[in-house]
């Protein structure tokens, strides 16, 4: 913290990039509601951690909000029915994942009535104990809606345990094209503020800072109005710079604190939750409604009427695109934002809890320039919000030297995409890093497996040895018995013969 | 002239002395390498490498007659560990990790003869006489010993399916230079 | 809409900067254009011919290497880097140099200076400077024949054909009278003859002349103001950052200031140092070469300062009157070392890469 730091701070962050945000006109379009489609496809893994385990049977009738699948393991989240209807299949569908691999999902045929099941609203959530709030949040299947989809209740408990003093609410939404959080804050600011106050209660935080990028003046105004009665909730406009919505960067911008490498934010006394997560917590507690729907931004050059759509989870991308209309066949479909989103193999993929947007790009937007040779311009180094050296890491990975990349702290990479965005040679840097991270964890798994194999082999050899020993012992014993019997027989015959 | 001869002589004898001392002081006893390599190997003696078990393969790797990539069950992780041990560099991209495979029992053909169970180095096959056998996926190393022993060809090697959890982004195509 | 849209598998981000390598190179070329055109005007048709020949041969050298490696030459040539290499080399040559100097230099720059290392982005040394130094050492005589400015508008200036004759056939006797010396060269020669600067500089242009650039010198190095203007354009466009130029010029200026104050008869003034020779071209266009300069800001400051200081040292105490090329090459060699030791601080880690301690007061 020297004079230099202050000098740079007054000029805004010296990291990141500033891509064209393409947020308007979609952000300004009124929020629409998608009519419940005939069939919903509900994947069992919409969160980080263990997949949920179905608790319904094919053919079973379910009500809206009814539990479809329960959480499995410590880090997991349950999944509920987004509408009333009948379970028509439990099987594999294409996952919202670039690989196009399959994943277990429940197919629900809507009965068209949208009948709610039993709900347990709480009139005063602040009278509940923090543990009870965490329990209800977990039961409602609330996960981080900013895209990380980490089960929120787990974070509550962590925050409580580590005595977090400040709740940071992430309304950054720095990804271009997306405006679902913006839309939520504009139209449902009071829900967000109520939800964040419930979270503060649940983690025992004294104050809350809501970081909203300056390019959302309407959202800032609405949130300021909603937060006015509460002195400990502060709305903080932050510079619009990608990746401001990344936890570490937002924490640093708002509090000046830096989360140490390999540590969690809670260890420096802050906890970050997304604005949509806050709204989901509000609904879970005040209305007793599980997380079954969300606001999805539908945007991109191929969309006829871009805007935000309130949609039940499990609606397919094709349903949403059909609702907003298309001007042309999309050249590329992306789930999430263009910087960190997921490439979709086709449109018959359901939206999930973490789906903040669907982008249907036209041919011009989808154009991938040919990658060229690195000219060592250093743009990536200047853009990297983590202070890494992307070009050096990529060089090592290209040469197959993953350990070399690790020495440049590849593990600190947040995959924000700034480096690949600014690269004038259009080198797919993030793909190098994703490949290397995957490969390294695969090697780690295989190492563990080799160790396990060794153990099995040793156990088998021990067993074989024991068996031989036992066999030998048994044989010896039998022999001894036989000998004894023989001796006895001889003895008796002798005695018989002797007289 | 004399000084030159003297200094060269002195230099020569000093260096010679140094070499002699070094030879004694840093003398390496025997060859611990084979044992160290063997300790890294899976130890299942499956024979897929074509050597008589893991000790044989370790000896071959140590004397350089076999590449560090010789062990299919060990995969890339082992190849890398061995390369590090031997101080050589390998391109792991080249390692024929032809997709891990594990054994599977065709239940309708298995007659429950127990032969496969006896040769499995990791006790990965469950079953009893006249009972259909089954492979414990987590324990199978894919050595393939059981395949030949099966009298009814019920044992087959199947590639381990790629799942969402195990999927890896492919390395980008080489560009430019 | 169809269900079988199978896009090529590429990872995020799915947005890209409008910048690309060719555009960067073209902007640099555009920034060089004013000084180059001024050089054409100043030294006439021979300079134009030499410029064309140097660029032509550097492009040819690049294409030849790519063909030998059986790679498509056109896309690589279009990235503009070979063009820029030839251009920068041409600007650093004596304007009336014979054609073979430009041809040899152009081929040397792209073949030995660049493609041998593996092409764009792989070379350790700045290709244009490698070629310049190679020429300077191999053909010292031809590389130090300077002409006094003979603007195109001057009736005595050689026409297109005469210019071609000068470039192709060497300097004809008819124009012999116009050969001159650069300010730096002149000062050095006279100093070595025991004549101090107070007397020797009377015969050559004073710094006031230097600003306009109308004096003997390399094809494109004399127009300091135009070069600095081009450099500012690159700064404004964020193609280069201020670190290297500022550090380099400061590192030339400070020792010049000190020594000139100590003994003005032995040491040239700061203005003469900054405005003559390759200082401006070097600071804004040569030392800032992405490939051969460090990546971090701190590293760039160090690199720039090193180039500047070495330039001053070579000019003042070295055997050559001009030292930018040597200084750039020397610091190029240090770039990997600088990059290795001056890394940016990683978020959440200290300068050495160790994770930060968790502050105690934060939990209070």
mmCIF file of N, CA, C and O in Angstrom, chain C residues 98-134:
data_model
loop_
_atom_site.group_PDB
_atom_site.id
_atom_site.type_symbol
_atom_site.label_atom_id
_atom_site.label_comp_id
_atom_site.label_asym_id
_atom_site.label_seq_id
_atom_site.Cartn_x
_atom_site.Cartn_y
_atom_site.Cartn_z
ATOM 1 N N UNK C 98 24.517 1.579 -51.629
ATOM 2 C CA UNK C 98 24.297 0.774 -52.834
ATOM 3 C C UNK C 98 23.232 -0.297 -52.598
ATOM 4 O O UNK C 98 22.985 -0.693 -51.464
ATOM 5 N N UNK C 99 22.646 -0.769 -53.695
ATOM 6 C CA UNK C 99 21.507 -1.687 -53.614
ATOM 7 C C UNK C 99 21.828 -2.965 -52.850
ATOM 8 O O UNK C 99 21.012 -3.484 -52.108
ATOM 9 N N UNK C 100 23.076 -3.448 -53.025
ATOM 10 C CA UNK C 100 23.380 -4.749 -52.431
ATOM 11 C C UNK C 100 23.426 -4.674 -50.900
ATOM 12 O O UNK C 100 23.229 -5.656 -50.205
ATOM 13 N N UNK C 101 23.637 -3.464 -50.396
ATOM 14 C CA UNK C 101 23.632 -3.320 -48.941
ATOM 15 C C UNK C 101 22.211 -3.577 -48.407
ATOM 16 O O UNK C 101 22.012 -4.330 -47.450
ATOM 17 N N UNK C 102 21.249 -2.947 -49.078
ATOM 18 C CA UNK C 102 19.863 -3.143 -48.681
ATOM 19 C C UNK C 102 19.419 -4.580 -48.895
ATOM 20 O O UNK C 102 18.734 -5.167 -48.059
ATOM 21 N N UNK C 103 19.840 -5.158 -50.030
ATOM 22 C CA UNK C 103 19.433 -6.523 -50.343
ATOM 23 C C UNK C 103 20.006 -7.504 -49.323
ATOM 24 O O UNK C 103 19.289 -8.324 -48.743
ATOM 25 N N UNK C 104 21.306 -7.377 -49.084
ATOM 26 C CA UNK C 104 21.949 -8.269 -48.118
ATOM 27 C C UNK C 104 21.323 -8.089 -46.730
ATOM 28 O O UNK C 104 20.998 -9.060 -46.040
ATOM 29 N N UNK C 105 21.139 -6.828 -46.358
ATOM 30 C CA UNK C 105 20.553 -6.538 -45.041
ATOM 31 C C UNK C 105 19.157 -7.116 -44.911
ATOM 32 O O UNK C 105 18.820 -7.741 -43.904
ATOM 33 N N UNK C 106 18.339 -6.933 -45.941
ATOM 34 C CA UNK C 106 16.967 -7.430 -45.899
ATOM 35 C C UNK C 106 16.928 -8.938 -45.752
ATOM 36 O O UNK C 106 16.190 -9.487 -44.919
ATOM 37 N N UNK C 107 17.754 -9.628 -46.544
ATOM 38 C CA UNK C 107 17.799 -11.086 -46.458
ATOM 39 C C UNK C 107 18.320 -11.525 -45.092
ATOM 40 O O UNK C 107 17.772 -12.423 -44.451
ATOM 41 N N UNK C 108 19.376 -10.845 -44.630
ATOM 42 C CA UNK C 108 19.970 -11.206 -43.343
ATOM 43 C C UNK C 108 18.954 -11.029 -42.212
ATOM 44 O O UNK C 108 18.834 -11.871 -41.327
ATOM 45 N N UNK C 109 18.200 -9.929 -42.275
ATOM 46 C CA UNK C 109 17.253 -9.628 -41.202
ATOM 47 C C UNK C 109 16.211 -10.728 -41.067
ATOM 48 O O UNK C 109 15.991 -11.254 -39.970
ATOM 49 N N UNK C 110 15.574 -11.100 -42.177
ATOM 50 C CA UNK C 110 14.479 -12.059 -42.038
ATOM 51 C C UNK C 110 14.966 -13.497 -41.968
ATOM 52 O O UNK C 110 14.368 -14.309 -41.273
ATOM 53 N N UNK C 111 16.076 -13.807 -42.639
ATOM 54 C CA UNK C 111 16.524 -15.207 -42.615
ATOM 55 C C UNK C 111 17.291 -15.495 -41.332
ATOM 56 O O UNK C 111 16.895 -16.347 -40.532
ATOM 57 N N UNK C 112 18.388 -14.766 -41.122
ATOM 58 C CA UNK C 112 19.217 -15.056 -39.943
ATOM 59 C C UNK C 112 18.608 -14.447 -38.683
ATOM 60 O O UNK C 112 18.634 -15.035 -37.606
ATOM 61 N N UNK C 113 18.049 -13.250 -38.829
ATOM 62 C CA UNK C 113 17.548 -12.555 -37.650
ATOM 63 C C UNK C 113 16.239 -13.108 -37.132
ATOM 64 O O UNK C 113 15.917 -12.954 -35.962
ATOM 65 N N UNK C 114 15.475 -13.763 -38.000
ATOM 66 C CA UNK C 114 14.130 -14.120 -37.583
ATOM 67 C C UNK C 114 13.763 -15.576 -37.854
ATOM 68 O O UNK C 114 13.488 -16.337 -36.930
ATOM 69 N N UNK C 115 13.805 -15.984 -39.141
ATOM 70 C CA UNK C 115 13.285 -17.314 -39.465
ATOM 71 C C UNK C 115 14.140 -18.437 -38.877
ATOM 72 O O UNK C 115 13.615 -19.485 -38.517
ATOM 73 N N UNK C 116 15.426 -18.209 -38.777
ATOM 74 C CA UNK C 116 16.289 -19.239 -38.206
ATOM 75 C C UNK C 116 15.881 -19.553 -36.769
ATOM 76 O O UNK C 116 15.978 -20.681 -36.293
ATOM 77 N N UNK C 117 15.369 -18.546 -36.079
ATOM 78 C CA UNK C 117 14.937 -18.761 -34.695
ATOM 79 C C UNK C 117 13.565 -19.422 -34.625
ATOM 80 O O UNK C 117 13.135 -19.807 -33.551
ATOM 81 N N UNK C 118 12.859 -19.489 -35.750
ATOM 82 C CA UNK C 118 11.540 -20.107 -35.735
ATOM 83 C C UNK C 118 10.438 -19.152 -36.141
ATOM 84 O O UNK C 118 9.277 -19.435 -35.946
ATOM 85 N N UNK C 119 10.818 -18.015 -36.689
ATOM 86 C CA UNK C 119 9.799 -17.113 -37.209
ATOM 87 C C UNK C 119 9.297 -16.130 -36.172
ATOM 88 O O UNK C 119 9.869 -15.982 -35.102
ATOM 89 N N UNK C 120 8.188 -15.493 -36.539
ATOM 90 C CA UNK C 120 7.629 -14.416 -35.722
ATOM 91 C C UNK C 120 7.453 -14.855 -34.261
ATOM 92 O O UNK C 120 6.902 -15.902 -33.975
ATOM 93 N N UNK C 121 7.944 -14.033 -33.375
ATOM 94 C CA UNK C 121 7.739 -14.297 -31.958
ATOM 95 C C UNK C 121 8.804 -15.156 -31.327
ATOM 96 O O UNK C 121 8.869 -15.286 -30.113
ATOM 97 N N UNK C 122 9.659 -15.777 -32.135
ATOM 98 C CA UNK C 122 10.645 -16.704 -31.576
ATOM 99 C C UNK C 122 12.044 -16.107 -31.507
ATOM 100 O O UNK C 122 12.925 -16.644 -30.830
ATOM 101 N N UNK C 123 12.263 -15.019 -32.268
ATOM 102 C CA UNK C 123 13.619 -14.494 -32.355
ATOM 103 C C UNK C 123 14.014 -13.779 -31.070
ATOM 104 O O UNK C 123 13.220 -13.102 -30.438
ATOM 105 N N UNK C 124 15.277 -13.981 -30.706
ATOM 106 C CA UNK C 124 15.784 -13.390 -29.480
ATOM 107 C C UNK C 124 16.155 -11.931 -29.709
ATOM 108 O O UNK C 124 15.986 -11.084 -28.843
ATOM 109 N N UNK C 125 16.685 -11.648 -30.923
ATOM 110 C CA UNK C 125 17.180 -10.304 -31.196
ATOM 111 C C UNK C 125 16.293 -9.608 -32.221
ATOM 112 O O UNK C 125 15.691 -10.251 -33.066
ATOM 113 N N UNK C 126 16.288 -8.311 -32.134
ATOM 114 C CA UNK C 126 15.530 -7.527 -33.101
ATOM 115 C C UNK C 126 16.132 -7.734 -34.497
ATOM 116 O O UNK C 126 17.291 -7.401 -34.728
ATOM 117 N N UNK C 127 15.370 -8.290 -35.438
ATOM 118 C CA UNK C 127 15.937 -8.657 -36.742
ATOM 119 C C UNK C 127 16.558 -7.469 -37.474
ATOM 120 O O UNK C 127 17.640 -7.585 -38.053
ATOM 121 N N UNK C 128 15.896 -6.315 -37.427
ATOM 122 C CA UNK C 128 16.418 -5.156 -38.146
ATOM 123 C C UNK C 128 17.770 -4.741 -37.575
ATOM 124 O O UNK C 128 18.701 -4.398 -38.311
ATOM 125 N N UNK C 129 17.898 -4.810 -36.255
ATOM 126 C CA UNK C 129 19.159 -4.401 -35.643
ATOM 127 C C UNK C 129 20.253 -5.444 -35.866
ATOM 128 O O UNK C 129 21.431 -5.113 -35.999
ATOM 129 N N UNK C 130 19.839 -6.721 -35.893
ATOM 130 C CA UNK C 130 20.813 -7.767 -36.207
ATOM 131 C C UNK C 130 21.426 -7.481 -37.579
ATOM 132 O O UNK C 130 22.647 -7.492 -37.768
ATOM 133 N N UNK C 131 20.550 -7.168 -38.537
ATOM 134 C CA UNK C 131 21.033 -6.914 -39.898
ATOM 135 C C UNK C 131 21.870 -5.647 -39.938
ATOM 136 O O UNK C 131 22.922 -5.597 -40.588
ATOM 137 N N UNK C 132 21.456 -4.628 -39.215
ATOM 138 C CA UNK C 132 22.200 -3.380 -39.244
ATOM 139 C C UNK C 132 23.618 -3.584 -38.705
ATOM 140 O O UNK C 132 24.607 -3.115 -39.282
ATOM 141 N N UNK C 133 23.693 -4.305 -37.591
ATOM 142 C CA UNK C 133 25.010 -4.542 -36.996
ATOM 143 C C UNK C 133 25.853 -5.427 -37.907
ATOM 144 O O UNK C 133 27.058 -5.187 -38.089
ATOM 145 N N UNK C 134 25.201 -6.429 -38.512
ATOM 146 C CA UNK C 134 25.937 -7.301 -39.436
ATOM 147 C C UNK C 134 26.516 -6.475 -40.571
ATOM 148 O O UNK C 134 27.689 -6.629 -40.962
#
